[in-house]
Amino acid sequence: MRLESNATIQIQKPVEEVFEGIVNPEKMTKYFISESNGKLETGKDLIWKFPEFDDKFPIKEIKLETNRSISFVWDPETVVIITLEKLPDNSTIVRVNENGKELNEDNLKWALENSGGWANFLACLKAYLEYGIQLRKGAFDFMRKK
C-alpha cells in the first residue's frame, strides 16, 4: 500500500494567474520559498530554499501542462502533482497530491505532516493571490536552527 498526502482549496482567481503564481519564482518567494534558481519548466531541474531552513532542496523531473498541472520530484520516493481546475465563475480549484511512500510508521507520520504542509502552501497561495498577504512570513521562524 502506498501513502498519499492530499490538500485542496478554491482560489478566487483565474486559472492563468494561479498557474503563474505557482511556476514563477518571483511570486513563489512571496508565499512559499525564499529562493529558486529559475522558473518551473518541463525538463528543468531547480534548487529551492525555504526561509526557515539552511538546506537546499533539488526539484527534479518537472512536467508542466500549462494552466492544468504541475508535477515534480523533491523526495526520491514521491511525486508531487498539482492540478488546476477552472470553474465557471473564473475561480480555480487547486489540488495537491504527493504520493509514493510505502506504508510504515515513519511514512505515516510523513503523510500527516505533508498533508498539513500542503494545506499551508495552498492557504498561503490563496492569501497572496487574492489579497497580497504573505501568511508564511515569520510563521515558521521557530523551526530555524539556533
PDB file of C-alpha atoms in Angstrom:
ATOM      1  CA  MET A   1       0.000   0.000   0.000  1.00  0.00           C
ATOM      2  CA  ARG A   2       1.279   3.453  -0.963  1.00  0.00           C
ATOM      3  CA  LEU A   3       0.626   6.525   1.148  1.00  0.00           C
ATOM      4  CA  GLU A   4      -0.688   9.827  -0.183  1.00  0.00           C
ATOM      5  CA  SER A   5      -0.679  13.372   1.084  1.00  0.00           C
ATOM      6  CA  ASN A   6      -3.574  15.493  -0.255  1.00  0.00           C
ATOM      7  CA  ALA A   7      -4.820  19.074   0.038  1.00  0.00           C
ATOM      8  CA  THR A   8      -7.367  21.107  -1.958  1.00  0.00           C
ATOM      9  CA  ILE A   9      -8.521  24.734  -1.998  1.00  0.00           C
ATOM     10  CA  GLN A  10     -10.557  27.078  -4.213  1.00  0.00           C
ATOM     11  CA  ILE A  11      -8.894  30.353  -5.192  1.00  0.00           C
ATOM     12  CA  GLN A  12     -10.930  33.289  -6.474  1.00  0.00           C
ATOM     13  CA  LYS A  13      -8.573  33.981  -9.372  1.00  0.00           C
ATOM     14  CA  PRO A  14      -8.426  32.805 -13.000  1.00  0.00           C
ATOM     15  CA  VAL A  15      -6.511  29.600 -13.664  1.00  0.00           C
ATOM     16  CA  GLU A  16      -3.834  31.507 -15.617  1.00  0.00           C
ATOM     17  CA  GLU A  17      -2.991  33.662 -12.567  1.00  0.00           C
ATOM     18  CA  VAL A  18      -2.918  30.648 -10.256  1.00  0.00           C
ATOM     19  CA  PHE A  19      -0.643  28.696 -12.616  1.00  0.00           C
ATOM     20  CA  GLU A  20       1.732  31.658 -12.899  1.00  0.00           C
ATOM     21  CA  GLY A  21       1.656  32.047  -9.114  1.00  0.00           C
ATOM     22  CA  ILE A  22       2.965  28.516  -8.755  1.00  0.00           C
ATOM     23  CA  VAL A  23       5.575  28.339 -11.547  1.00  0.00           C
ATOM     24  CA  ASN A  24       7.037  31.852 -11.256  1.00  0.00           C
ATOM     25  CA  PRO A  25       9.712  32.158  -8.528  1.00  0.00           C
ATOM     26  CA  GLU A  26       9.118  35.921  -8.221  1.00  0.00           C
ATOM     27  CA  LYS A  27       5.617  35.071  -6.991  1.00  0.00           C
ATOM     28  CA  MET A  28       6.523  31.871  -5.070  1.00  0.00           C
ATOM     29  CA  THR A  29       9.052  33.774  -2.954  1.00  0.00           C
ATOM     30  CA  LYS A  30       6.167  35.906  -1.692  1.00  0.00           C
ATOM     31  CA  TYR A  31       4.339  32.962  -0.096  1.00  0.00           C
ATOM     32  CA  PHE A  32       6.338  29.687  -0.109  1.00  0.00           C
ATOM     33  CA  ILE A  33      10.067  29.567  -0.849  1.00  0.00           C
ATOM     34  CA  SER A  34      12.824  32.118  -0.231  1.00  0.00           C
ATOM     35  CA  GLU A  35      14.924  31.278  -3.303  1.00  0.00           C
ATOM     36  CA  SER A  36      14.794  29.413  -6.605  1.00  0.00           C
ATOM     37  CA  ASN A  37      17.366  29.258  -9.356  1.00  0.00           C
ATOM     38  CA  GLY A  38      14.643  29.514 -12.003  1.00  0.00           C
ATOM     39  CA  LYS A  39      11.069  29.085 -13.112  1.00  0.00           C
ATOM     40  CA  LEU A  40       9.350  25.697 -13.055  1.00  0.00           C
ATOM     41  CA  GLU A  41       9.667  24.376 -16.615  1.00  0.00           C
ATOM     42  CA  THR A  42       9.282  20.919 -18.127  1.00  0.00           C
ATOM     43  CA  GLY A  43      12.582  19.045 -18.143  1.00  0.00           C
ATOM     44  CA  LYS A  44      14.418  21.569 -15.982  1.00  0.00           C
ATOM     45  CA  ASP A  45      15.973  20.853 -12.558  1.00  0.00           C
ATOM     46  CA  LEU A  46      15.815  23.539  -9.874  1.00  0.00           C
ATOM     47  CA  ILE A  47      17.054  24.216  -6.364  1.00  0.00           C
ATOM     48  CA  TRP A  48      14.619  25.658  -3.820  1.00  0.00           C
ATOM     49  CA  LYS A  49      15.464  27.166  -0.463  1.00  0.00           C
ATOM     50  CA  PHE A  50      12.983  27.873   2.297  1.00  0.00           C
ATOM     51  CA  PRO A  51      13.326  30.819   4.674  1.00  0.00           C
ATOM     52  CA  GLU A  52      13.341  28.688   7.813  1.00  0.00           C
ATOM     53  CA  PHE A  53      15.846  26.014   6.750  1.00  0.00           C
ATOM     54  CA  ASP A  54      19.510  26.091   5.761  1.00  0.00           C
ATOM     55  CA  ASP A  55      19.032  23.104   3.446  1.00  0.00           C
ATOM     56  CA  LYS A  56      18.502  23.431  -0.277  1.00  0.00           C
ATOM     57  CA  PHE A  57      16.002  21.145  -1.977  1.00  0.00           C
ATOM     58  CA  PRO A  58      16.538  19.795  -5.513  1.00  0.00           C
ATOM     59  CA  ILE A  59      13.396  19.875  -7.646  1.00  0.00           C
ATOM     60  CA  LYS A  60      13.592  17.297 -10.447  1.00  0.00           C
ATOM     61  CA  GLU A  61      11.510  15.630 -13.154  1.00  0.00           C
ATOM     62  CA  ILE A  62       9.432  18.776 -13.643  1.00  0.00           C
ATOM     63  CA  LYS A  63       6.474  18.398 -16.001  1.00  0.00           C
ATOM     64  CA  LEU A  64       4.026  21.190 -16.809  1.00  0.00           C
ATOM     65  CA  GLU A  65       0.765  21.236 -18.687  1.00  0.00           C
ATOM     66  CA  THR A  66       0.044  24.955 -18.951  1.00  0.00           C
ATOM     67  CA  ASN A  67      -2.864  26.054 -16.738  1.00  0.00           C
ATOM     68  CA  ARG A  68      -3.692  22.401 -15.937  1.00  0.00           C
ATOM     69  CA  SER A  69      -0.975  20.598 -13.990  1.00  0.00           C
ATOM     70  CA  ILE A  70       2.490  20.788 -12.461  1.00  0.00           C
ATOM     71  CA  SER A  71       4.426  17.776 -11.247  1.00  0.00           C
ATOM     72  CA  PHE A  72       7.884  17.337  -9.768  1.00  0.00           C
ATOM     73  CA  VAL A  73      10.019  15.174  -7.518  1.00  0.00           C
ATOM     74  CA  TRP A  74      11.743  16.599  -4.438  1.00  0.00           C
ATOM     75  CA  ASP A  75      11.766  13.425  -2.403  1.00  0.00           C
ATOM     76  CA  PRO A  76      13.091  10.438  -4.381  1.00  0.00           C
ATOM     77  CA  GLU A  77      10.235   8.274  -3.045  1.00  0.00           C
ATOM     78  CA  THR A  78       7.387  10.606  -4.027  1.00  0.00           C
ATOM     79  CA  VAL A  79       5.889  12.628  -6.869  1.00  0.00           C
ATOM     80  CA  VAL A  80       4.065  15.909  -6.261  1.00  0.00           C
ATOM     81  CA  ILE A  81       1.166  16.552  -8.632  1.00  0.00           C
ATOM     82  CA  ILE A  82      -0.633  19.902  -8.556  1.00  0.00           C
ATOM     83  CA  THR A  83      -3.770  20.060 -10.689  1.00  0.00           C
ATOM     84  CA  LEU A  84      -5.774  23.158 -11.563  1.00  0.00           C
ATOM     85  CA  GLU A  85      -9.458  23.159 -12.448  1.00  0.00           C
ATOM     86  CA  LYS A  86     -11.050  26.245 -13.967  1.00  0.00           C
ATOM     87  CA  LEU A  87     -14.573  26.885 -12.690  1.00  0.00           C
ATOM     88  CA  PRO A  88     -17.398  28.733 -14.491  1.00  0.00           C
ATOM     89  CA  ASP A  89     -17.118  31.694 -12.071  1.00  0.00           C
ATOM     90  CA  ASN A  90     -13.463  32.142 -13.184  1.00  0.00           C
ATOM     91  CA  SER A  91     -12.101  30.800  -9.897  1.00  0.00           C
ATOM     92  CA  THR A  92      -9.739  27.833  -9.690  1.00  0.00           C
ATOM     93  CA  ILE A  93      -9.664  24.639  -7.652  1.00  0.00           C
ATOM     94  CA  VAL A  94      -6.098  23.655  -6.784  1.00  0.00           C
ATOM     95  CA  ARG A  95      -5.396  20.074  -5.729  1.00  0.00           C
ATOM     96  CA  VAL A  96      -2.044  18.844  -4.417  1.00  0.00           C
ATOM     97  CA  ASN A  97      -1.251  15.139  -4.250  1.00  0.00           C
ATOM     98  CA  GLU A  98       2.089  13.761  -3.100  1.00  0.00           C
ATOM     99  CA  ASN A  99       2.358  10.001  -3.204  1.00  0.00           C
ATOM    100  CA  GLY A 100       4.626   7.019  -3.407  1.00  0.00           C
ATOM    101  CA  LYS A 101       5.832   6.094   0.066  1.00  0.00           C
ATOM    102  CA  GLU A 102       5.266   2.595   1.435  1.00  0.00           C
ATOM    103  CA  LEU A 103       3.053   2.236   4.498  1.00  0.00           C
ATOM    104  CA  ASN A 104       5.089   2.141   7.706  1.00  0.00           C
ATOM    105  CA  GLU A 105       5.123   4.163  10.912  1.00  0.00           C
ATOM    106  CA  ASP A 106       7.662   6.780   9.753  1.00  0.00           C
ATOM    107  CA  ASN A 107       5.938   7.252   6.412  1.00  0.00           C
ATOM    108  CA  LEU A 108       2.522   7.549   8.065  1.00  0.00           C
ATOM    109  CA  LYS A 109       3.934  10.455  10.100  1.00  0.00           C
ATOM    110  CA  TRP A 110       5.286  11.900   6.816  1.00  0.00           C
ATOM    111  CA  ALA A 111       1.847  11.682   5.164  1.00  0.00           C
ATOM    112  CA  LEU A 112       0.158  13.516   8.029  1.00  0.00           C
ATOM    113  CA  GLU A 113       2.825  16.227   8.198  1.00  0.00           C
ATOM    114  CA  ASN A 114       2.909  16.737   4.448  1.00  0.00           C
ATOM    115  CA  SER A 115      -0.883  16.958   4.189  1.00  0.00           C
ATOM    116  CA  GLY A 116      -0.695  19.806   6.697  1.00  0.00           C
ATOM    117  CA  GLY A 117       2.241  21.308   4.828  1.00  0.00           C
ATOM    118  CA  TRP A 118       0.433  21.260   1.506  1.00  0.00           C
ATOM    119  CA  ALA A 119      -2.703  22.732   3.131  1.00  0.00           C
ATOM    120  CA  ASN A 120      -0.468  25.533   4.428  1.00  0.00           C
ATOM    121  CA  PHE A 121       1.028  26.005   0.942  1.00  0.00           C
ATOM    122  CA  LEU A 122      -2.479  26.364  -0.511  1.00  0.00           C
ATOM    123  CA  ALA A 123      -3.647  28.780   2.194  1.00  0.00           C
ATOM    124  CA  CYS A 124      -0.545  30.920   1.645  1.00  0.00           C
ATOM    125  CA  LEU A 125      -1.060  30.818  -2.138  1.00  0.00           C
ATOM    126  CA  LYS A 126      -4.698  31.888  -1.736  1.00  0.00           C
ATOM    127  CA  ALA A 127      -3.869  34.732   0.677  1.00  0.00           C
ATOM    128  CA  TYR A 128      -1.129  36.021  -1.612  1.00  0.00           C
ATOM    129  CA  LEU A 129      -3.022  35.787  -4.910  1.00  0.00           C
ATOM    130  CA  GLU A 130      -6.348  37.086  -3.614  1.00  0.00           C
ATOM    131  CA  TYR A 131      -5.190  39.693  -1.078  1.00  0.00           C
ATOM    132  CA  GLY A 132      -1.424  40.209  -1.438  1.00  0.00           C
ATOM    133  CA  ILE A 133      -0.915  38.909   2.113  1.00  0.00           C
ATOM    134  CA  GLN A 134       2.254  36.968   2.951  1.00  0.00           C
ATOM    135  CA  LEU A 135       0.966  34.443   5.517  1.00  0.00           C
ATOM    136  CA  ARG A 136       4.211  32.464   5.626  1.00  0.00           C
ATOM    137  CA  LYS A 137       6.364  35.434   6.677  1.00  0.00           C
ATOM    138  CA  GLY A 138       7.624  34.628  10.173  1.00  0.00           C
ATOM    139  CA  ALA A 139       5.237  31.671  10.532  1.00  0.00           C
ATOM    140  CA  PHE A 140       7.986  29.060  10.848  1.00  0.00           C
ATOM    141  CA  ASP A 141      10.822  31.077  12.395  1.00  0.00           C
ATOM    142  CA  PHE A 142      10.566  28.786  15.436  1.00  0.00           C
ATOM    143  CA  MET A 143      11.873  25.934  13.246  1.00  0.00           C
ATOM    144  CA  ARG A 144      15.177  27.646  12.433  1.00  0.00           C
ATOM    145  CA  LYS A 145      18.299  26.018  13.798  1.00  0.00           C
ATOM    146  CA  LYS A 146      19.729  28.036  16.654  1.00  0.00           C
TER     147      LYS A 146
END
